PDB file of C-alpha atoms in Angstrom:
ATOM      1  CA  MET A  25     109.483 121.023  96.168  1.00 71.00           C
ATOM      2  CA  THR A  26     112.305 119.868  98.420  1.00 85.00           C
ATOM      3  CA  HIS A  27     111.016 119.010 101.880  1.00 93.00           C
ATOM      4  CA  ARG A  28     113.267 119.631 104.859  1.00 96.00           C
ATOM      5  CA  LEU A  29     114.109 116.265 106.412  1.00 97.00           C
ATOM      6  CA  ALA A  30     115.235 115.528 109.958  1.00 97.00           C
ATOM      7  CA  PHE A  31     116.785 112.135 110.650  1.00 97.00           C
ATOM      8  CA  VAL A  32     116.588 111.341 114.347  1.00 97.00           C
ATOM      9  CA  GLY A  33     119.307 108.739 114.556  1.00 94.00           C
ATOM     10  CA  CYS A  34     122.100 108.105 112.060  1.00 92.00           C
ATOM     11  CA  GLY A  35     122.617 104.363 112.092  1.00 91.00           C
ATOM     12  CA  ASN A  36     123.164 102.192 109.030  1.00 93.00           C
ATOM     13  CA  MET A  37     119.680 102.511 107.568  1.00 95.00           C
ATOM     14  CA  ALA A  38     119.557 106.270 108.059  1.00 96.00           C
ATOM     15  CA  ARG A  39     122.879 106.604 106.261  1.00 96.00           C
ATOM     16  CA  ASN A  40     121.646 104.336 103.465  1.00 97.00           C
ATOM     17  CA  MET A  41     118.559 106.512 102.995  1.00 97.00           C
ATOM     18  CA  ILE A  42     120.588 109.726 103.075  1.00 97.00           C
ATOM     19  CA  ALA A  43     123.039 108.280 100.531  1.00 97.00           C
ATOM     20  CA  GLY A  44     120.203 107.312  98.211  1.00 97.00           C
ATOM     21  CA  LEU A  45     118.476 110.670  98.509  1.00 97.00           C
ATOM     22  CA  ILE A  46     121.588 112.736  97.898  1.00 97.00           C
ATOM     23  CA  GLY A  47     122.729 110.368  95.149  1.00 96.00           C
ATOM     24  CA  SER A  48     119.451 111.020  93.331  1.00 96.00           C
ATOM     25  CA  GLY A  49     119.908 114.779  93.543  1.00 95.00           C
ATOM     26  CA  TYR A  50     118.205 115.645  96.837  1.00 95.00           C
ATOM     27  CA  ASP A  51     119.594 118.897  98.249  1.00 95.00           C
ATOM     28  CA  SER A  52     121.900 117.994 101.136  1.00 95.00           C
ATOM     29  CA  ARG A  53     121.203 121.423 102.649  1.00 95.00           C
ATOM     30  CA  ALA A  54     117.616 120.277 103.287  1.00 96.00           C
ATOM     31  CA  ILE A  55     118.729 117.381 105.524  1.00 97.00           C
ATOM     32  CA  VAL A  56     119.556 117.655 109.217  1.00 97.00           C
ATOM     33  CA  VAL A  57     120.488 114.809 111.526  1.00 97.00           C
ATOM     34  CA  SER A  58     120.587 114.286 115.297  1.00 95.00           C
ATOM     35  CA  ASN A  59     122.109 111.414 117.223  1.00 92.00           C
ATOM     36  CA  ARG A  60     123.020 110.690 120.827  1.00 86.00           C
ATOM     37  CA  SER A  61     126.532 109.616 119.777  1.00 84.00           C
ATOM     38  CA  ARG A  62     128.402 112.756 118.753  1.00 85.00           C
ATOM     39  CA  GLY A  63     131.054 110.670 117.012  1.00 86.00           C
ATOM     40  CA  ASN A  64     128.566 109.022 114.644  1.00 87.00           C
ATOM     41  CA  LEU A  65     126.817 112.349 114.182  1.00 93.00           C
ATOM     42  CA  GLN A  66     129.923 114.191 113.054  1.00 92.00           C
ATOM     43  CA  THR A  67     131.062 111.320 110.840  1.00 93.00           C
ATOM     44  CA  THR A  68     127.691 111.212 109.075  1.00 94.00           C
ATOM     45  CA  ALA A  69     127.563 114.987 108.677  1.00 94.00           C
ATOM     46  CA  LYS A  70     131.034 115.053 107.149  1.00 94.00           C
ATOM     47  CA  GLN A  71     130.343 112.103 104.851  1.00 94.00           C
ATOM     48  CA  PHE A  72     127.232 113.667 103.311  1.00 96.00           C
ATOM     49  CA  ASP A  73     127.846 117.369 103.923  1.00 95.00           C
ATOM     50  CA  ILE A  74     124.610 117.744 105.890  1.00 96.00           C
ATOM     51  CA  LYS A  75     123.652 119.779 108.931  1.00 94.00           C
ATOM     52  CA  THR A  76     123.637 118.509 112.507  1.00 95.00           C
ATOM     53  CA  ALA A  77     121.289 119.439 115.327  1.00 95.00           C
ATOM     54  CA  ASP A  78     122.181 120.003 118.950  1.00 91.00           C
ATOM     55  CA  SER A  79     119.242 117.860 120.066  1.00 94.00           C
ATOM     56  CA  ASN A  80     116.406 115.753 118.691  1.00 95.00           C
ATOM     57  CA  CYS A  81     113.953 118.601 119.307  1.00 94.00           C
ATOM     58  CA  ASP A  82     116.248 120.990 117.483  1.00 95.00           C
ATOM     59  CA  ALA A  83     116.237 118.660 114.462  1.00 95.00           C
ATOM     60  CA  VAL A  84     112.439 118.396 114.548  1.00 96.00           C
ATOM     61  CA  ASN A  85     112.051 122.166 114.682  1.00 94.00           C
ATOM     62  CA  GLN A  86     114.096 122.513 111.479  1.00 94.00           C
ATOM     63  CA  ALA A  87     112.124 119.949 109.481  1.00 96.00           C
ATOM     64  CA  ASP A  88     108.971 119.450 107.474  1.00 95.00           C
ATOM     65  CA  VAL A  89     109.302 115.672 107.750  1.00 97.00           C
ATOM     66  CA  VAL A  90     110.857 113.684 110.585  1.00 98.00           C
ATOM     67  CA  VAL A  91     112.416 110.248 110.078  1.00 98.00           C
ATOM     68  CA  LEU A  92     112.626 108.177 113.260  1.00 98.00           C
ATOM     69  CA  ALA A  93     115.712 106.074 112.575  1.00 96.00           C
ATOM     70  CA  VAL A  94     116.509 104.672 116.015  1.00 95.00           C
ATOM     71  CA  LYS A  95     116.403 101.122 117.310  1.00 91.00           C
ATOM     72  CA  PRO A  96     112.997  99.747 118.328  1.00 89.00           C
ATOM     73  CA  GLN A  97     113.977  99.625 121.999  1.00 88.00           C
ATOM     74  CA  GLN A  98     114.838 103.333 121.896  1.00 93.00           C
ATOM     75  CA  ILE A  99     111.879 104.685 119.994  1.00 94.00           C
ATOM     76  CA  ARG A 100     109.466 105.324 122.863  1.00 94.00           C
ATOM     77  CA  ALA A 101     112.008 107.436 124.733  1.00 95.00           C
ATOM     78  CA  VAL A 102     112.796 109.340 121.534  1.00 96.00           C
ATOM     79  CA  CYS A 103     109.093 109.999 120.920  1.00 97.00           C
ATOM     80  CA  ASP A 104     108.754 111.308 124.471  1.00 96.00           C
ATOM     81  CA  ASP A 105     111.732 113.556 123.804  1.00 96.00           C
ATOM     82  CA  ILE A 106     110.482 115.078 120.539  1.00 96.00           C
ATOM     83  CA  ARG A 107     106.748 115.224 121.322  1.00 96.00           C
ATOM     84  CA  PRO A 108     106.816 118.893 122.448  1.00 94.00           C
ATOM     85  CA  GLY A 109     108.398 119.922 119.152  1.00 94.00           C
ATOM     86  CA  ILE A 110     106.111 118.008 116.774  1.00 96.00           C
ATOM     87  CA  ARG A 111     103.661 120.309 115.001  1.00 95.00           C
ATOM     88  CA  SER A 112     100.054 119.367 114.319  1.00 95.00           C
ATOM     89  CA  GLY A 113      99.885 117.190 111.212  1.00 94.00           C
ATOM     90  CA  GLN A 114     103.666 117.041 110.791  1.00 96.00           C
ATOM     91  CA  LEU A 115     104.771 114.003 108.790  1.00 96.00           C
ATOM     92  CA  VAL A 116     106.746 111.459 110.786  1.00 97.00           C
ATOM     93  CA  PHE A 117     108.267 108.348 109.199  1.00 98.00           C
ATOM     94  CA  SER A 118     109.175 105.465 111.491  1.00 97.00           C
ATOM     95  CA  ILE A 119     111.599 102.843 110.192  1.00 95.00           C
ATOM     96  CA  ALA A 120     111.621 100.890 113.471  1.00 92.00           C
ATOM     97  CA  ALA A 121     110.704  97.272 112.755  1.00 87.00           C
ATOM     98  CA  GLY A 122     107.852  95.902 114.842  1.00 86.00           C
ATOM     99  CA  ILE A 123     106.710  99.174 116.410  1.00 91.00           C
ATOM    100  CA  GLU A 124     103.075  99.427 115.421  1.00 92.00           C
ATOM    101  CA  LEU A 125     101.119 102.475 114.369  1.00 95.00           C
ATOM    102  CA  ASN A 126      98.832 102.462 117.414  1.00 94.00           C
ATOM    103  CA  SER A 127     101.834 102.919 119.677  1.00 94.00           C
ATOM    104  CA  LEU A 128     103.483 105.551 117.488  1.00 96.00           C
ATOM    105  CA  GLU A 129     100.265 107.561 117.330  1.00 96.00           C
ATOM    106  CA  ALA A 130      99.800 107.297 121.091  1.00 96.00           C
ATOM    107  CA  TRP A 131     103.347 108.576 121.665  1.00 97.00           C
ATOM    108  CA  LEU A 132     103.061 111.310 119.016  1.00 97.00           C
ATOM    109  CA  PRO A 133      99.333 112.143 118.952  1.00 96.00           C
ATOM    110  CA  GLN A 134      99.703 115.379 116.984  1.00 96.00           C
ATOM    111  CA  ALA A 135     101.779 113.819 114.175  1.00 96.00           C
ATOM    112  CA  SER A 136     100.758 112.217 110.898  1.00 96.00           C
ATOM    113  CA  VAL A 137     102.667 108.937 111.144  1.00 97.00           C
ATOM    114  CA  VAL A 138     103.742 106.575 108.359  1.00 97.00           C
ATOM    115  CA  ARG A 139     105.566 103.315 108.924  1.00 97.00           C
ATOM    116  CA  VAL A 140     108.378 102.967 106.380  1.00 97.00           C
ATOM    117  CA  MET A 141     110.282  99.696 105.936  1.00 95.00           C
ATOM    118  CA  PRO A 142     113.274 100.179 103.595  1.00 95.00           C
ATOM    119  CA  ASN A 143     116.123  97.812 102.837  1.00 95.00           C
ATOM    120  CA  VAL A 144     119.824  98.552 102.448  1.00 96.00           C
ATOM    121  CA  ASN A 145     119.554  98.836  98.666  1.00 96.00           C
ATOM    122  CA  VAL A 146     117.976 102.272  99.042  1.00 97.00           C
ATOM    123  CA  ALA A 147     121.569 103.524  99.171  1.00 97.00           C
ATOM    124  CA  THR A 148     121.868 102.937  95.413  1.00 96.00           C
ATOM    125  CA  GLY A 149     118.281 103.747  94.472  1.00 96.00           C
ATOM    126  CA  ALA A 150     117.450 100.056  94.008  1.00 94.00           C
ATOM    127  CA  GLY A 151     115.680  99.508  97.298  1.00 96.00           C
ATOM    128  CA  VAL A 152     112.338  98.089  98.338  1.00 96.00           C
ATOM    129  CA  ILE A 153     110.238 100.253 100.670  1.00 97.00           C
ATOM    130  CA  GLY A 154     107.151  98.916 102.428  1.00 96.00           C
ATOM    131  CA  LEU A 155     104.695 101.595 103.578  1.00 97.00           C
ATOM    132  CA  TYR A 156     101.657 101.670 105.838  1.00 97.00           C
ATOM    133  CA  ALA A 157      99.403 104.430 107.153  1.00 96.00           C
ATOM    134  CA  ARG A 158      95.817 104.836 108.280  1.00 93.00           C
ATOM    135  CA  ASP A 159      93.016 104.641 105.713  1.00 87.00           C
ATOM    136  CA  ARG A 160      92.326 108.312 106.388  1.00 86.00           C
ATOM    137  CA  PHE A 161      95.879 109.277 105.473  1.00 92.00           C
ATOM    138  CA  GLN A 162      95.725 111.777 102.607  1.00 89.00           C
ATOM    139  CA  HIS A 163      99.370 112.103 101.592  1.00 92.00           C
ATOM    140  CA  GLN A 164     100.287 108.794  99.972  1.00 94.00           C
ATOM    141  CA  ASP A 165     101.273 110.454  96.710  1.00 94.00           C
ATOM    142  CA  LYS A 166     103.443 112.977  98.548  1.00 94.00           C
ATOM    143  CA  VAL A 167     105.234 110.258 100.513  1.00 96.00           C
ATOM    144  CA  THR A 168     105.738 108.105  97.427  1.00 96.00           C
ATOM    145  CA  SER A 169     107.125 111.080  95.538  1.00 95.00           C
ATOM    146  CA  MET A 170     109.614 111.737  98.329  1.00 95.00           C
ATOM    147  CA  LEU A 171     110.821 108.144  98.537  1.00 96.00           C
ATOM    148  CA  ARG A 172     110.593 106.780  94.991  1.00 95.00           C
ATOM    149  CA  SER A 173     114.160 107.853  94.226  1.00 96.00           C
ATOM    150  CA  LEU A 174     115.253 105.230  96.768  1.00 97.00           C
ATOM    151  CA  GLY A 175     113.550 102.339  94.966  1.00 96.00           C
ATOM    152  CA  GLU A 176     110.158 100.680  94.566  1.00 95.00           C
ATOM    153  CA  CYS A 177     107.484 101.776  97.047  1.00 97.00           C
ATOM    154  CA  PHE A 178     104.766  99.339  98.119  1.00 96.00           C
ATOM    155  CA  TRP A 179     101.785 100.492 100.198  1.00 96.00           C
ATOM    156  CA  VAL A 180     100.257  97.571 102.089  1.00 96.00           C
ATOM    157  CA  ASP A 181      96.618  97.353 103.156  1.00 93.00           C
ATOM    158  CA  GLN A 182      97.212  95.728 106.536  1.00 94.00           C
ATOM    159  CA  GLU A 183      99.896  96.579 109.055  1.00 92.00           C
ATOM    160  CA  SER A 184     100.685  92.902 109.634  1.00 90.00           C
ATOM    161  CA  GLN A 185     101.824  92.728 105.999  1.00 93.00           C
ATOM    162  CA  LEU A 186     104.777  94.947 106.897  1.00 91.00           C
ATOM    163  CA  ARG A 187     106.218  91.971 108.761  1.00 89.00           C
ATOM    164  CA  ALA A 188     106.300  90.022 105.512  1.00 89.00           C
ATOM    165  CA  MET A 189     107.788  93.038 103.698  1.00 90.00           C
ATOM    166  CA  THR A 190     110.494  93.285 106.363  1.00 87.00           C
ATOM    167  CA  ILE A 191     111.496  89.660 105.880  1.00 89.00           C
ATOM    168  CA  LEU A 192     111.120  89.723 102.095  1.00 89.00           C
ATOM    169  CA  SER A 193     113.116  92.859 101.389  1.00 88.00           C
ATOM    170  CA  ALA A 194     115.254  93.631 104.455  1.00 87.00           C
ATOM    171  CA  SER A 195     116.144  90.124 105.634  1.00 90.00           C
ATOM    172  CA  GLY A 196     115.858  88.979 102.039  1.00 91.00           C
ATOM    173  CA  VAL A 197     119.105  90.752 101.175  1.00 93.00           C
ATOM    174  CA  ALA A 198     120.947  88.637 103.741  1.00 94.00           C
ATOM    175  CA  LEU A 199     119.185  85.471 102.553  1.00 93.00           C
ATOM    176  CA  TYR A 200     120.326  86.083  98.974  1.00 94.00           C
ATOM    177  CA  CYS A 201     123.835  86.805 100.215  1.00 95.00           C
ATOM    178  CA  TYR A 202     123.881  83.643 102.321  1.00 96.00           C
ATOM    179  CA  PHE A 203     122.905  81.560  99.302  1.00 95.00           C
ATOM    180  CA  SER A 204     125.570  83.292  97.186  1.00 96.00           C
ATOM    181  CA  GLU A 205     128.205  82.591  99.838  1.00 97.00           C
ATOM    182  CA  ALA A 206     127.340  78.890  99.721  1.00 96.00           C
ATOM    183  CA  LEU A 207     127.391  78.867  95.906  1.00 96.00           C
ATOM    184  CA  GLN A 208     130.750  80.618  95.850  1.00 97.00           C
ATOM    185  CA  SER A 209     132.185  78.132  98.343  1.00 97.00           C
ATOM    186  CA  ALA A 210     131.011  75.257  96.130  1.00 97.00           C
ATOM    187  CA  ALA A 211     132.499  76.892  93.023  1.00 97.00           C
ATOM    188  CA  GLU A 212     135.872  77.389  94.721  1.00 97.00           C
ATOM    189  CA  ARG A 213     135.844  73.770  95.880  1.00 97.00           C
ATOM    190  CA  LEU A 214     135.523  72.799  92.212  1.00 96.00           C
ATOM    191  CA  GLY A 215     138.656  74.782  91.354  1.00 97.00           C
ATOM    192  CA  LEU A 216     137.478  78.257  90.357  1.00 97.00           C
ATOM    193  CA  SER A 217     139.403  81.177  91.788  1.00 97.00           C
ATOM    194  CA  GLN A 218     137.682  83.348  94.372  1.00 97.00           C
ATOM    195  CA  GLU A 219     137.682  86.284  91.950  1.00 97.00           C
ATOM    196  CA  ILE A 220     136.101  84.399  89.070  1.00 98.00           C
ATOM    197  CA  ALA A 221     133.521  82.681  91.285  1.00 97.00           C
ATOM    198  CA  ASP A 222     132.555  85.962  92.926  1.00 97.00           C
ATOM    199  CA  LYS A 223     132.192  87.882  89.672  1.00 97.00           C
ATOM    200  CA  ALA A 224     130.296  85.065  87.961  1.00 97.00           C
ATOM    201  CA  ILE A 225     127.797  84.806  90.826  1.00 97.00           C
ATOM    202  CA  ARG A 226     127.265  88.564  90.927  1.00 96.00           C
ATOM    203  CA  GLN A 227     126.622  88.655  87.186  1.00 97.00           C
ATOM    204  CA  THR A 228     124.324  85.633  87.326  1.00 96.00           C
ATOM    205  CA  MET A 229     122.215  87.238  90.079  1.00 94.00           C
ATOM    206  CA  LEU A 230     122.117  90.555  88.216  1.00 94.00           C
ATOM    207  CA  GLY A 231     121.179  88.939  84.924  1.00 94.00           C
ATOM    208  CA  THR A 232     118.483  86.803  86.523  1.00 94.00           C
ATOM    209  CA  ALA A 233     116.920  89.817  88.246  1.00 92.00           C
ATOM    210  CA  GLN A 234     117.038  91.846  85.044  1.00 91.00           C
ATOM    211  CA  GLY A 235     115.495  88.993  83.076  1.00 90.00           C
ATOM    212  CA  VAL A 236     112.367  88.774  85.206  1.00 91.00           C
ATOM    213  CA  SER A 237     112.223  92.561  85.663  1.00 90.00           C
ATOM    214  CA  HIS A 238     112.239  93.276  81.939  1.00 90.00           C
ATOM    215  CA  ASP A 239     109.473  90.752  81.236  1.00 91.00           C
ATOM    216  CA  ALA A 240     106.510  91.269  83.552  1.00 87.00           C
ATOM    217  CA  MET A 241     104.921  88.066  82.262  1.00 90.00           C
ATOM    218  CA  LEU A 242     107.950  85.924  83.176  1.00 92.00           C
ATOM    219  CA  SER A 243     107.730  84.379  86.641  1.00 93.00           C
ATOM    220  CA  TRP A 244     110.568  82.938  88.700  1.00 93.00           C
ATOM    221  CA  SER A 245     109.080  79.494  88.167  1.00 95.00           C
ATOM    222  CA  GLN A 246     108.898  79.928  84.400  1.00 95.00           C
ATOM    223  CA  LEU A 247     112.506  81.085  84.151  1.00 94.00           C
ATOM    224  CA  ARG A 248     113.624  78.174  86.308  1.00 95.00           C
ATOM    225  CA  GLN A 249     111.806  75.757  84.024  1.00 95.00           C
ATOM    226  CA  GLN A 250     113.351  77.368  80.941  1.00 95.00           C
ATOM    227  CA  VAL A 251     116.880  76.628  82.146  1.00 96.00           C
ATOM    228  CA  THR A 252     116.078  73.161  83.536  1.00 97.00           C
ATOM    229  CA  SER A 253     116.574  70.598  80.785  1.00 96.00           C
ATOM    230  CA  PRO A 254     115.081  67.143  81.406  1.00 95.00           C
ATOM    231  CA  GLY A 255     117.798  64.803  82.612  1.00 95.00           C
ATOM    232  CA  GLY A 256     120.336  67.640  82.766  1.00 96.00           C
ATOM    233  CA  THR A 257     122.655  69.085  85.388  1.00 96.00           C
ATOM    234  CA  THR A 258     120.227  71.728  86.673  1.00 96.00           C
ATOM    235  CA  GLU A 259     117.516  69.117  87.178  1.00 96.00           C
ATOM    236  CA  ALA A 260     119.965  66.981  89.156  1.00 97.00           C
ATOM    237  CA  ALA A 261     120.864  69.931  91.413  1.00 96.00           C
ATOM    238  CA  LEU A 262     117.234  70.862  91.994  1.00 96.00           C
ATOM    239  CA  ALA A 263     116.350  67.258  92.773  1.00 97.00           C
ATOM    240  CA  GLN A 264     118.969  67.280  95.522  1.00 96.00           C
ATOM    241  CA  TRP A 265     117.434  70.430  96.961  1.00 95.00           C
ATOM    242  CA  ASP A 266     114.038  68.737  96.927  1.00 95.00           C
ATOM    243  CA  LYS A 267     115.507  65.858  98.921  1.00 96.00           C
ATOM    244  CA  LEU A 268     116.845  68.384 101.429  1.00 95.00           C
ATOM    245  CA  GLN A 269     113.403  70.049 101.544  1.00 96.00           C
ATOM    246  CA  LEU A 270     114.818  73.464 100.720  1.00 94.00           C
ATOM    247  CA  SER A 271     111.393  75.074 100.241  1.00 94.00           C
ATOM    248  CA  GLU A 272     110.296  73.926 103.682  1.00 95.00           C
ATOM    249  CA  GLY A 273     113.543  75.241 105.141  1.00 95.00           C
ATOM    250  CA  VAL A 274     112.974  78.661 103.581  1.00 93.00           C
ATOM    251  CA  GLN A 275     109.454  78.762 105.014  1.00 94.00           C
ATOM    252  CA  GLN A 276     110.734  77.823 108.456  1.00 95.00           C
ATOM    253  CA  ALA A 277     113.386  80.542 108.268  1.00 93.00           C
ATOM    254  CA  VAL A 278     110.726  83.128 107.372  1.00 92.00           C
ATOM    255  CA  ASP A 279     108.499  81.935 110.224  1.00 93.00           C
ATOM    256  CA  CYS A 280     111.391  82.261 112.685  1.00 93.00           C
ATOM    257  CA  ALA A 281     112.086  85.781 111.459  1.00 90.00           C
ATOM    258  CA  ILE A 282     108.418  86.757 111.840  1.00 88.00           C
ATOM    259  CA  GLU A 283     108.412  85.399 115.402  1.00 89.00           C
ATOM    260  CA  LYS A 284     111.491  87.513 116.132  1.00 87.00           C
ATOM    261  CA  VAL A 285     109.794  90.660 114.819  1.00 82.00           C
ATOM    262  CA  ILE A 286     106.822  90.007 117.100  1.00 84.00           C
ATOM    263  CA  ALA A 287     109.070  89.352 120.099  1.00 84.00           C
ATOM    264  CA  MET A 288     111.064  92.538 119.467  1.00 76.00           C
ATOM    265  CA  SER A 289     107.863  94.532 119.212  1.00 73.00           C
ATOM    266  CA  SER A 290     106.497  93.129 122.465  1.00 77.00           C
ATOM    267  CA  ALA A 291     109.773  93.793 124.270  1.00 72.00           C
ATOM    268  CA  SER A 292     109.718  97.401 123.086  1.00 64.00           C
ATOM    269  CA  GLY A 293     106.080  97.957 124.043  1.00 64.00           C
ATOM    270  CA  GLY A 294     105.221  98.635 120.428  1.00 58.00           C
ATOM    271  CA  GLU A 295     102.733  95.877 119.682  1.00 55.00           C
ATOM    272  CA  GLN A 296      99.088  96.225 120.568  1.00 46.00           C
ATOM    273  CA  LYS A 297      97.483  93.057 121.842  1.00 37.00           C
TER     274      LYS A 297
END
């Protein structure tokens, strides 16, 4: 069964999700989008050949499932806007980082709300999607079935764990890219062309991910040890990272990101004290 989807907001993540859905065979005729910027709305509609709505409420009225894809600071106003159109028990997905379920349920009391934390890789079906709903929620299988074409779905037991999922999968993409940028810069400094360095790094990352994915018993640590010969070049590089306390730096970066999520939530009125 193809559920009718309404995306309220068509920013980057909404477009990534739409791309992944349609790329996996989802019927574009079952997707409608609304957005306060008519320019972005028309561009998105043309790109994916999907319907547009005249208003957020109009989009909600056309849908079985609503995806709230607006910025955290906008979500309360959007919920106030669509509340009259939400039907009892209607599924609503919120992808707004930091806006907690208590707030979403207070703003949309008649809805059945799920927090959904995707990353940009959903556009190619290789995403990571963190999910959280109340214990009484009865539609986990339905939600997973709808979203699994976008990537791996992970239901967490505690809402606070979504913060870690946000940093791990969403911010994690940028962290991997940042590391790759530094590695490419080092490779070019040693004389490799930009093209060769870029392609080699991409292939190395892909091969490493595939290696641990294809062998469930192989951990990151085990693979690292396999390629680290005693007294060799890899050991020398890792020793330098230990001197620079790279692991501690990564932990500090994650902690800073978590603090930012909490601050954003508080500023948006979405965190319950």
